[in-house]
Coordinates of C-alpha atoms in Angstrom, one line a residue:
M942 CA -0.2 -0.1 0.2
S943 CA 3.2 2.4 0.7
S944 CA 4.0 1.6 -3.1
I945 CA 1.1 3.5 -4.2
V946 CA 0.8 5.8 -1.8
A947 CA 4.0 7.5 -1.9
P948 CA 4.0 8.2 -5.4
I949 CA 0.8 10.2 -4.9
R950 CA 2.2 11.6 -1.9
W951 CA 5.0 13.0 -3.9
F952 CA 3.4 14.6 -6.5
Y953 CA 1.1 16.3 -4.4
H954 CA 4.0 18.4 -2.7
E955 CA 6.5 18.1 -5.6
F956 CA 3.9 19.9 -8.4
G957 CA 2.1 22.2 -6.0
I958 CA -1.1 21.1 -5.4
A959 CA -0.3 21.1 -2.1
A960 CA 0.3 24.7 -1.9
I961 CA -3.4 25.3 -3.6
H962 CA -4.8 23.3 -0.6
E963 CA -3.1 25.6 1.1
T964 CA -4.1 29.0 -0.4
G965 CA -7.7 27.7 0.6
R966 CA -10.8 27.3 -1.2
N967 CA -10.8 31.0 -3.0
A968 CA -7.6 29.1 -5.2
W969 CA -9.6 27.0 -6.3
L970 CA -12.7 28.7 -7.5
I971 CA -10.3 31.6 -9.3
I972 CA -8.6 28.8 -11.5
L973 CA -11.6 26.9 -12.2
A974 CA -13.2 30.6 -13.0
R975 CA -10.0 30.7 -15.5
A976 CA -10.5 27.4 -16.9
C977 CA -14.1 28.1 -17.8
R978 CA -13.4 30.8 -19.3
M979 CA -10.6 29.7 -21.6
F980 CA -12.6 26.6 -23.0
A981 CA -14.5 29.6 -24.2
Y982 CA -11.2 32.0 -25.8
G983 CA -10.2 28.0 -27.4
T984 CA -14.2 27.4 -29.2
N985 CA -13.6 30.8 -30.1
S986 CA -9.8 31.8 -31.5
L987 CA -10.0 28.5 -33.4
I988 CA -12.6 29.8 -36.2
L989 CA -12.5 34.0 -35.3
A990 CA -10.4 35.1 -38.4
I991 CA -12.0 31.7 -40.4
F992 CA -15.7 33.0 -39.1
F993 CA -14.7 36.2 -40.4
S994 CA -13.4 34.8 -43.9
A995 CA -16.4 33.1 -44.1
L996 CA -18.3 36.0 -43.6
D997 CA -16.9 37.2 -46.6
F998 CA -14.4 39.9 -44.4
S999 CA -11.0 41.1 -46.8
D1000 CA -7.4 40.0 -45.0
H1001 CA -7.2 43.6 -44.0
Q1002 CA -10.5 43.9 -42.5
I1003 CA -9.9 40.8 -40.3
G1004 CA -6.1 42.7 -39.2
L1005 CA -8.4 45.6 -38.5
F1006 CA -11.0 44.0 -36.5
M1007 CA -8.0 42.7 -34.3
T1008 CA -6.0 45.5 -34.2
L1009 CA -9.4 48.0 -32.5
T1010 CA -10.5 45.0 -30.4
L1011 CA -7.3 45.3 -29.0
L1012 CA -7.2 49.0 -28.2
G1013 CA -10.7 48.5 -26.7
D1014 CA -9.1 46.0 -24.4
V1015 CA -6.2 48.4 -23.2
F1016 CA -9.0 51.6 -22.3
L1017 CA -11.3 48.5 -20.7
G1018 CA -9.3 46.5 -19.4
T1019 CA -6.8 48.8 -17.4
F1020 CA -9.6 51.3 -16.0
L1021 CA -11.4 48.2 -15.2
T1022 CA -8.5 47.1 -13.4
L1023 CA -6.9 50.4 -11.4
V1024 CA -9.9 50.5 -10.2
A1025 CA -10.5 47.1 -9.1
D1026 CA -8.7 48.1 -5.5
K1027 CA -11.0 50.8 -4.8
L1028 CA -14.5 49.4 -6.0
G1029 CA -14.0 45.8 -5.0
R1030 CA -12.1 42.8 -7.5
R1031 CA -15.5 40.4 -7.1
K1032 CA -17.9 43.4 -8.8
V1033 CA -15.7 44.4 -11.3
L1034 CA -14.5 41.1 -11.9
M1035 CA -18.8 40.1 -11.9
A1036 CA -19.3 43.3 -14.7
G1037 CA -16.1 41.3 -16.7
S1038 CA -18.4 38.9 -16.7
F1039 CA -21.2 40.3 -18.0
L1040 CA -19.6 41.9 -20.9
M1041 CA -18.4 38.6 -21.7
V1042 CA -21.7 37.4 -21.5
V1043 CA -22.8 40.3 -24.0
S1044 CA -20.0 39.4 -26.9
G1045 CA -21.2 36.2 -27.0
V1046 CA -25.0 37.4 -27.7
V1047 CA -24.4 39.5 -30.1
F1048 CA -21.4 37.8 -32.3
A1049 CA -24.1 34.8 -32.2
V1050 CA -26.8 36.8 -33.9
F1051 CA -25.5 39.7 -36.0
E1052 CA -23.6 39.2 -39.1
D1053 CA -22.7 42.8 -39.7
F1054 CA -18.9 44.0 -39.4
W1055 CA -19.1 47.2 -36.9
I1056 CA -21.5 45.3 -34.4
L1057 CA -19.4 42.5 -33.8
L1058 CA -17.0 45.4 -34.1
L1059 CA -18.2 47.6 -31.4
A1060 CA -19.4 44.3 -29.7
A1061 CA -16.1 43.1 -29.2
I1062 CA -14.6 46.8 -28.6
V1063 CA -16.7 47.7 -25.7
G1064 CA -17.4 43.7 -24.3
V1065 CA -14.9 41.1 -23.6
I1066 CA -14.2 38.8 -26.9
S1067 CA -10.6 36.8 -27.0
V1068 CA -9.0 37.7 -31.1
T1069 CA -6.2 36.7 -29.5
G1070 CA -6.8 33.0 -28.0
G1071 CA -5.3 35.0 -24.5
D1072 CA -7.0 36.7 -21.8
F1073 CA -6.4 40.1 -22.7
G1074 CA -9.4 41.5 -20.5
P1075 CA -9.9 42.7 -16.7
F1076 CA -9.4 39.1 -15.4
R1077 CA -6.1 38.1 -15.9
S1078 CA -4.5 41.1 -13.7
I1079 CA -7.1 41.1 -11.1
E1080 CA -6.6 37.2 -10.2
E1081 CA -2.8 37.4 -10.7
S1082 CA -3.4 39.9 -8.1
I1083 CA -5.3 38.5 -5.3
L1084 CA -3.5 34.8 -6.2
S1085 CA -0.5 36.8 -5.3
Q1086 CA -2.1 38.2 -2.0
L1087 CA -3.0 34.8 -0.9
T1088 CA -0.6 32.5 -1.5
T1089 CA 3.3 33.3 0.4
P1090 CA 6.7 33.5 -1.5
S1091 CA 6.7 29.7 -0.6
T1092 CA 3.6 29.0 -2.3
R1093 CA 2.9 31.4 -5.5
S1094 CA 4.5 30.1 -7.6
D1095 CA 3.6 26.5 -7.5
V1096 CA -0.3 27.9 -7.2
L1097 CA 0.0 30.1 -10.2
A1098 CA 1.6 27.5 -12.2
W1099 CA -1.8 24.8 -11.5
Y1100 CA -3.5 28.9 -12.8
V1101 CA -2.1 28.9 -16.0
T1102 CA -1.9 24.7 -16.5
T1103 CA -5.9 24.3 -15.8
S1104 CA -6.6 27.4 -18.1
T1105 CA -4.4 26.2 -21.5
L1106 CA -6.6 22.7 -20.6
G1107 CA -9.4 24.7 -20.6
S1108 CA -8.6 26.3 -24.3
S1109 CA -7.3 22.4 -25.2
I1110 CA -10.7 21.3 -24.6
G1111 CA -12.6 23.9 -26.2
S1112 CA -10.6 24.0 -29.4
E1113 CA -11.5 20.0 -29.5
A1114 CA -15.5 20.6 -28.6
S1115 CA -15.3 23.7 -31.7
G1116 CA -13.2 21.5 -34.3
R1117 CA -16.2 18.2 -33.0
I1118 CA -19.1 20.7 -32.3
I1119 CA -19.0 22.5 -36.5
R1120 CA -18.3 19.0 -38.0
Y1121 CA -21.3 18.0 -37.1
L1122 CA -23.7 20.5 -37.0
E1123 CA -22.5 21.1 -40.5
E1124 CA -23.9 17.0 -41.0
R1125 CA -27.3 18.4 -39.5
D1126 CA -29.8 19.2 -42.3
G1127 CA -31.0 22.9 -42.6
W1128 CA -27.4 24.2 -41.0
T1129 CA -24.6 25.8 -43.1
T1130 CA -20.6 26.7 -41.8
V1131 CA -21.4 30.1 -40.8
D1132 CA -24.5 28.7 -39.2
A1133 CA -22.7 26.4 -36.8
Y1134 CA -19.7 29.7 -35.9
H1135 CA -22.9 31.3 -34.4
A1136 CA -23.8 28.4 -32.2
L1137 CA -19.9 28.0 -30.8
F1138 CA -20.5 32.0 -29.5
W1139 CA -23.4 30.5 -27.6
V1140 CA -21.4 28.5 -26.0
Y1141 CA -18.6 31.5 -25.6
G1142 CA -22.1 33.5 -23.4
I1143 CA -22.5 31.0 -20.9
M1144 CA -19.0 30.1 -20.0
G1145 CA -19.6 33.9 -19.1
I1146 CA -22.9 32.6 -17.5
V1147 CA -20.3 30.1 -15.0
N1148 CA -17.3 32.5 -14.8
A1149 CA -19.6 35.2 -13.2
C1150 CA -21.4 32.1 -10.6
L1151 CA -18.2 31.2 -9.7
V1152 CA -17.0 34.8 -9.4
L1153 CA -20.0 34.6 -6.5
L1154 CA -18.8 32.1 -4.3
L1155 CA -15.0 34.7 -3.9
T1156 CA -15.3 35.9 0.2
D1157 CA -13.4 38.8 1.5
S1158 CA -9.7 37.9 1.7
C1159 CA -9.9 38.8 -2.3
E1160 CA -10.7 42.3 -1.3
M1161 CA -7.6 44.7 -0.6
E1162 CA -6.1 44.9 2.9
D1163 CA -6.7 47.4 4.3
K1164 CA -3.3 48.5 6.3
K1165 CA -4.1 50.9 9.9
E1166 CA -2.4 53.0 11.2
A1167 CA 0.3 52.5 14.1
Y1168 CA -1.0 55.9 15.9
S1169 CA -3.4 58.4 15.6
Q1170 CA -2.5 61.9 16.1
L1171 CA -5.1 63.7 18.1
P1172 CA -5.7 67.4 19.0
Q1173 CA -4.8 68.8 22.3
S1174 CA -7.7 70.4 22.9
E1175 CA -10.9 70.9 21.3
D1176 CA -10.3 74.4 19.5
Q1177 CA -6.9 72.9 18.6
S1178 CA -5.8 70.9 16.0
I1179 CA -3.6 69.3 14.7
A1180 CA -2.6 69.3 11.0
P1181 CA -1.3 65.7 9.1
P1182 CA 2.5 65.8 7.9
E1183 CA 3.7 67.2 4.8
A1184 CA 4.8 63.7 3.7
S1185 CA 0.8 62.6 4.2
I1186 CA -0.6 65.4 2.3
T1187 CA -1.7 64.4 -1.1
P1188 CA -2.2 67.7 -3.5
T1189 CA -5.9 68.5 -5.4
P1190 CA -4.8 67.7 -8.7
E1191 CA -6.6 70.9 -10.7
P1192 CA -9.6 69.9 -13.0
L1193 CA -8.8 69.0 -16.9
S1194 CA -9.5 72.2 -18.4
P1195 CA -13.5 71.7 -21.5
N1196 CA -11.0 71.4 -23.8
R1197 CA -8.7 68.4 -23.3
N1198 CA -10.0 66.2 -25.4
R1199 CA -11.1 62.1 -24.3
F1200 CA -7.0 61.2 -24.5
M1201 CA -5.6 63.2 -22.4
R1202 CA -7.9 62.7 -19.9
W1203 CA -7.2 59.2 -20.3
A1204 CA -3.1 60.5 -20.1
T1205 CA -3.8 62.0 -17.6
W1206 CA -5.5 60.1 -14.9
L1207 CA -2.9 57.5 -15.7
S1208 CA -0.2 59.4 -15.4
S1209 CA -1.9 60.2 -11.3
Q1210 CA -2.1 56.1 -11.1
L1211 CA 1.7 55.3 -12.6
A1212 CA 2.9 58.3 -9.6
Q1213 CA 1.3 56.2 -6.5
I1214 CA 3.8 53.4 -7.2
S1215 CA 7.1 53.9 -5.9
A1216 CA 10.1 55.2 -7.7
P1217 CA 12.2 51.2 -6.9
T1218 CA 8.7 49.3 -8.7
R1219 CA 9.0 51.7 -11.9
S1220 CA 12.8 51.9 -12.5
V1221 CA 12.1 47.9 -12.3
M1222 CA 9.3 47.8 -14.0
Y1223 CA 10.1 50.6 -16.5
K1224 CA 12.2 47.7 -18.1
L1225 CA 10.6 44.7 -17.7
W1226 CA 7.4 46.2 -19.3
F1227 CA 9.4 47.3 -22.5
L1228 CA 10.7 44.3 -22.9
L1229 CA 7.3 42.4 -22.1
A1230 CA 6.5 44.7 -25.2
V1231 CA 9.1 43.5 -27.0
D1232 CA 7.0 40.5 -26.9
S1233 CA 3.9 41.2 -26.7
L1234 CA 3.3 42.4 -30.3
A1235 CA 5.3 39.3 -32.2
D1236 CA 2.7 37.5 -30.2
G1237 CA 0.4 39.8 -31.6
M1238 CA 1.2 39.7 -35.0
V1239 CA 1.0 35.6 -35.8
P1240 CA -1.8 34.7 -32.7
Y1241 CA -2.9 31.5 -32.6
S1242 CA -6.5 32.4 -34.4
M1243 CA -4.3 34.4 -37.0
T1244 CA -1.9 30.5 -37.6
N1245 CA -5.2 28.3 -37.7
Y1246 CA -5.7 31.4 -40.3
Y1247 CA -2.6 30.1 -42.4
M1248 CA -2.8 27.2 -41.8
D1249 CA -5.7 26.9 -43.3
I1250 CA -5.3 28.9 -46.3
T1251 CA -2.4 27.6 -47.1
F1252 CA -2.9 23.6 -46.6
H1253 CA -6.4 24.0 -46.7
P1254 CA -7.2 20.8 -43.9
D1255 CA -11.0 19.7 -42.5
K1256 CA -11.7 21.7 -40.1
A1257 CA -12.4 19.0 -37.3
T1258 CA -8.3 17.9 -38.4
L1259 CA -7.6 21.7 -37.2
G1260 CA -9.4 21.5 -34.2
D1261 CA -7.2 18.1 -33.3
V1262 CA -3.6 19.9 -34.0
Q1263 CA -4.6 22.9 -32.0
S1264 CA -5.7 21.1 -29.2
V1265 CA -3.3 18.7 -28.4
S1266 CA -1.2 21.8 -28.9
Y1267 CA -3.3 23.3 -25.7
F1268 CA -3.0 20.3 -24.2
L1269 CA 1.2 19.6 -24.1
G1270 CA 0.5 23.3 -22.8
A1271 CA -1.2 22.7 -20.3
I1272 CA 1.0 19.7 -19.4
S1273 CA 3.8 21.6 -19.8
G1274 CA 2.7 24.4 -17.2
V1275 CA 2.5 21.5 -14.4
F1276 CA 6.8 21.3 -14.7
A1277 CA 7.4 25.7 -14.5
G1278 CA 6.4 25.6 -10.3
P1279 CA 9.1 22.7 -9.1
L1280 CA 11.5 23.6 -12.3
S1281 CA 11.6 27.8 -10.8
R1282 CA 12.0 26.4 -7.6
R1283 CA 15.0 24.2 -8.7
I1284 CA 16.5 26.8 -11.4
G1285 CA 15.4 29.8 -10.6
L1286 CA 11.9 32.2 -12.5
I1287 CA 14.2 34.2 -14.5
N1288 CA 16.1 31.2 -16.0
T1289 CA 12.4 29.0 -16.0
M1290 CA 11.0 31.8 -18.4
V1291 CA 13.9 32.6 -20.4
F1292 CA 15.3 28.4 -20.9
T1293 CA 11.8 27.2 -21.9
H1294 CA 10.5 30.4 -24.5
I1295 CA 13.2 30.4 -26.6
P1296 CA 12.7 27.1 -27.9
S1297 CA 9.1 28.0 -28.3
S1298 CA 10.6 31.6 -30.3
A1299 CA 12.9 29.6 -32.5
A1300 CA 9.6 27.2 -33.5
V1301 CA 7.4 30.9 -34.3
L1302 CA 10.3 31.8 -36.1
L1303 CA 10.7 28.1 -38.4
F1304 CA 7.3 27.8 -38.7
P1305 CA 6.6 29.5 -42.3
F1306 CA 9.2 26.7 -44.2
P1307 CA 7.8 22.9 -43.2
P1308 CA 6.0 22.1 -47.0
Y1309 CA 3.7 20.0 -45.3
F1310 CA 1.3 20.0 -43.1
W1311 CA 2.7 17.7 -40.2
M1312 CA 5.6 19.8 -40.4
A1313 CA 3.5 22.7 -39.7
A1314 CA 2.1 20.6 -36.7
A1315 CA 5.1 19.6 -35.1
L1316 CA 6.5 23.1 -34.9
L1317 CA 3.6 24.8 -33.8
F1318 CA 3.7 21.7 -30.8
V1319 CA 6.6 23.0 -29.9
R1320 CA 6.0 26.2 -29.2
A1321 CA 2.0 26.1 -27.7
G1322 CA 4.0 23.0 -25.5
L1323 CA 6.9 25.4 -24.2
N1324 CA 4.3 29.3 -24.4
N1325 CA 2.6 28.9 -21.3
M1326 CA 5.7 27.5 -18.9
D1327 CA 6.9 31.6 -18.1
Q1328 CA 3.2 32.5 -17.7
A1329 CA 3.5 31.9 -13.9
P1330 CA 7.2 32.7 -12.8
R1331 CA 6.9 35.8 -14.4
T1332 CA 4.0 37.0 -12.7
A1333 CA 5.7 35.4 -9.4
F1334 CA 8.2 37.7 -10.3
I1335 CA 6.2 40.7 -10.4
A1336 CA 4.9 40.1 -7.1
A1337 CA 8.4 39.3 -6.1
V1338 CA 9.5 42.8 -6.7
V1339 CA 7.1 45.1 -5.6
K1340 CA 4.6 46.2 -2.8
P1341 CA 1.8 43.8 -2.1
E1342 CA -0.8 47.4 -1.9
E1343 CA 1.2 48.1 -5.7
R1344 CA 0.1 44.4 -7.7
T1345 CA -3.0 45.4 -8.9
A1346 CA -2.4 49.0 -10.1
V1347 CA 1.0 46.6 -11.2
M1348 CA -0.5 44.0 -13.1
G1349 CA -2.4 45.9 -14.9
I1350 CA -0.7 48.5 -16.5
T1351 CA 1.9 45.1 -17.1
T1352 CA -1.9 44.4 -18.9
M1353 CA -1.7 47.1 -21.1
L1354 CA 1.1 48.1 -22.0
R1355 CA 0.9 44.2 -23.3
T1356 CA -2.0 44.3 -25.7
L1357 CA -1.2 48.2 -26.6
A1358 CA 1.5 46.3 -28.0
A1359 CA 0.1 43.3 -29.3
M1360 CA -2.6 45.5 -31.3
S1361 CA -1.0 46.9 -34.1
G1362 CA 0.5 43.3 -35.3
P1363 CA -2.9 41.9 -36.6
T1364 CA -3.3 45.1 -38.5
F1365 CA 0.7 44.6 -40.1
T1366 CA -0.2 40.6 -40.5
G1367 CA -3.0 41.3 -42.5
F1368 CA -1.1 43.4 -44.6
L1369 CA 1.3 41.0 -45.1
A1370 CA -1.2 38.4 -45.4
A1371 CA -3.6 40.5 -48.8
G1372 CA 0.2 40.9 -49.8
D1373 CA 1.1 37.4 -49.9
K1374 CA 3.2 37.6 -47.4
F1375 CA 2.3 36.3 -44.2
W1376 CA 5.2 34.0 -43.6
I1377 CA 7.5 37.2 -43.1
A1378 CA 5.3 38.3 -39.3
F1379 CA 6.3 34.6 -38.1
V1380 CA 9.8 35.6 -39.0
V1381 CA 9.4 38.8 -37.7
A1382 CA 7.9 37.9 -34.3
G1383 CA 10.4 35.2 -33.5
S1384 CA 13.3 37.3 -33.6
C1385 CA 11.0 39.5 -31.3
R1386 CA 10.4 37.0 -28.6
L1387 CA 14.3 36.0 -29.0
A1388 CA 15.1 39.2 -28.4
Y1389 CA 13.2 39.7 -25.3
D1390 CA 14.6 36.2 -23.9
L1391 CA 17.8 37.7 -24.3
G1392 CA 17.7 40.8 -23.0
L1393 CA 14.9 39.3 -20.1
Y1394 CA 18.1 36.8 -18.7
A1395 CA 20.3 39.7 -19.1
M1396 CA 18.2 42.0 -17.2
F1397 CA 17.3 40.4 -14.2
V1398 CA 19.5 36.8 -13.8
N1399 CA 21.1 38.6 -10.9
M1400 CA 17.1 41.0 -9.1
K1401 CA 17.4 40.2 -5.8
L1402 CA 13.3 39.2 -4.5
Y1403 CA 10.9 38.8 -2.0
Q1404 CA 12.2 42.7 -0.5
H1405 CA 8.8 43.1 0.6
E1406 CA 7.2 39.9 1.8
S1407 CA 7.2 40.3 5.8
D1408 CA 7.7 36.5 6.1
S1409 CA 10.3 36.7 4.0
I1410 CA 14.3 36.2 6.0
D1411 CA 17.2 35.2 3.1
H1412 CA 15.8 37.3 0.2
P1413 CA 16.9 34.6 -2.9
T1414 CA 18.0 36.3 -6.7
S1415 CA 15.8 36.2 -9.5
S1416 CA 18.4 33.2 -10.7
G1417 CA 17.5 31.0 -7.8
G1418 CA 20.7 31.7 -6.1
R1419 CA 21.2 33.7 -2.4
R1420 CA 23.2 37.2 -3.6
E1421 CA 25.4 37.4 -1.6
P1422 CA 26.9 40.7 -0.5
D1423 CA 29.1 42.8 -1.4
E1424 CA 32.2 44.8 -0.4
E1425 CA 29.7 48.0 0.1
E1426 CA 27.3 46.4 2.1
I1427 CA 30.0 44.6 4.0
L1428 CA 31.4 47.7 5.2
E1429 CA 28.2 48.9 6.2
M1430 CA 26.7 46.5 8.1
A1431 CA 30.2 46.8 9.8
S1432 CA 30.0 49.8 10.5
L1433 CA 26.0 49.4 11.5
D1434 CA 28.0 46.7 14.3
S1435 CA 30.4 49.0 15.0
F1436 CA 28.4 51.8 15.7
E1437 CA 26.0 49.5 17.8
S1438 CA 28.6 48.2 20.0
D1439 CA 29.6 52.3 20.3
F1440 CA 26.3 53.2 21.5
E1441 CA 26.0 50.4 23.6
T1442 CA 29.3 51.6 25.0
E1443 CA 28.0 54.8 25.7
D1444 CA 24.6 53.4 27.4
K1445 CA 26.5 51.3 30.1
V1446 CA 28.6 53.9 30.7
K1447 CA 25.5 56.0 31.2
A1448 CA 23.9 53.8 33.4
K1449 CA 26.7 53.3 35.5
D1450 CA 26.7 57.7 36.3
E1451 CA 23.9 57.2 37.4
Q1452 CA 23.8 54.9 39.6
K1453 CA 26.4 56.3 41.1
E1454 CA 24.3 59.9 41.5
A1455 CA 21.5 57.6 42.9
R1456 CA 23.9 55.3 45.5
G1457 CA 24.9 59.6 46.6
Q1458 CA 21.9 60.5 47.1
L1459 CA 20.8 57.6 49.0
Q1460 CA 24.1 58.5 51.1
V1461 CA 23.0 62.1 51.5
S1462 CA 19.3 61.6 52.6
K1463 CA 21.5 58.5 55.0
H1464 CA 23.2 61.7 56.8
I1465 CA 20.5 63.9 57.2
D1466 CA 18.1 61.3 58.6
T1467 CA 21.4 60.7 61.3
V1468 CA 21.1 64.4 62.1
R1469 CA 17.6 64.8 62.5
S1470 CA 17.7 62.1 65.1
R1471 CA 20.1 63.9 66.7
S1472 CA 18.0 67.0 67.3
P1473 CA 17.8 68.4 71.3
H1474 CA 14.1 68.7 70.4
R1475 CA 13.3 65.6 69.3
P1476 CA 11.4 63.1 72.1
G1477 CA 13.3 60.7 73.3
G1478 CA 16.5 62.9 72.7
L1479 CA 20.4 62.8 74.8
D1480 CA 18.6 65.9 77.0
G1481 CA 15.3 63.6 77.7

C-alpha cells in the first residue's frame, strides 16, 4: 500500500497541489473560473479569423478588427483593473463576466462588421486566444495576496496549466461541434460558427457564478495606522505631516479631449507606484511590449488561418491540432512551479521560451502540414511555462499594495503593444507575404528572451515580503553581499557597539548618582534623629 501512496504523496507536494490546498478555496474557485473562461476562448480562437473570412471580410478588415478590439481591451481592461482595489475586485470581475456574456450573444446573432466590432471593443472577446480582458491581472493579484513566497509559483503554475487545459478542450470541442452541425440538414458553416458563440456566452454566466462564491479575503487588505494623532484641545487641531498630504489635482480644462484626460489619469495612477518599483518595471515593460508585439502578429487565430489557407485541412483536423498544442502547453505548465524552484524564475522563463520562439521563427518554412503542426506543438507546448514565473517575479519585486495596479498596467502595455500586430499581419497576408510575420515575430521573441536574462538574472526578490528572511535572487540562488554592503554592516555593528558602550557608561553614572543621593539622604536622617528637640533625644 505504501508503494502506491508514496508516489501520490510525492506528486501532491512536488507539483504544488499542496500549495493550492494551503491557499484555500478562493484559489480553487479562481483557477476553475479561468479554466472555464479559457474553454470559451479556445472555441473562439480556432474559428474567429476563419469566421470573418466566411462572412467575406477582407484580410485588411480581419487585421483591423483584431487591432481595434485589442485597443478596446487596453482602455476597458486598464480602467477596470486600476479601480478594482477601490470599487472591489469581485465587483469588477462580475462586470467583466457580464460583458463577456453580452459579446457572446452579439456574435451569436449578428453578422454586420461594425456591430461585431462594437461588441468586441466594448465587451470582452478574445481575438488572440489569450486572456487580455480585465480578469487576469485582478486574479493574479488576488492569488499573489493569498499565497506566500513558498507557495506562489506553484499556485500560479496551476492557474496557467488549468487554463491551457481549458483552451485545449475548447479547441477540440469546437472542431467536433462544427463537424457535427455541418452534417445536419439546414445548417451551414456560418450557422455552426454562430452556435459556438452561444457556448461563449454560457461560459460567461458560469464565470459569474464562480465569482459570487469568492470571499472577502480576495479584496485588498486595509493597512491600519500604528497610531493616530489627536488634537490637544477642542479648539486646537494638528495638521497631518507634509509627506501624507496629497495635493489636490487641478481640474482638467474643458478643451482637453478624452485621450488627454485618460493619459492624465493614467499618469496619476503611475505616480502612486513607488520609484523603486517603477525603475524595475520600466525595463520589464519594455521587454514585455516587444514579446507582445510578436504574439500580436501571429496569434493562434491568425496561425490557424495561415494553416487553413496554406494546407486546407479539415476543420476537425485543425481543431485536433490546436487541441493537442494546448494540451501539451497544459502538461508543460505543471512543471513550471517545480522548475522555477530548482533553477529560479528568470531561468525558467528564458530557457523554456527560447525553443518556443525558435519554433515561431521556423513555422512558415515546412512544406507539409504535419511539419507545421509539429512546430506549432513546440511553440504552444513551451509557450506557457514562462507565464506563472513571470507573474511570481512581478509579485516578488513590487509591494503588495501595488500589485493590482502594476499587473493591470502590465496587461495594458502588453495589449497595447500587441494590437498593432494583426493589422501588420493583415497587410502581409493580403500581399501573399504572410510568412514574413512569423519571421519577424520569432526574432522579436528571441530578443525578449535574451534581454530578460541580461537584465534580471541576478535581481533580488521578496524584499517586500514580511515573512521572508533570506532573499533569493531571480536565478534561484542567494545573493552574496558586496564589499560596500559588508563595510556598511561593519559600520552599523561598530555604531551599535559604541552606542551600547555609551548606554552602559551612562547607566553606571546614574547608579553612582543614585547611591550618592541615597547616602546624603541617610546622613540627613541621622542628623535629624540626634536633634535636641526630638523626644527621646540625649537631653530627654
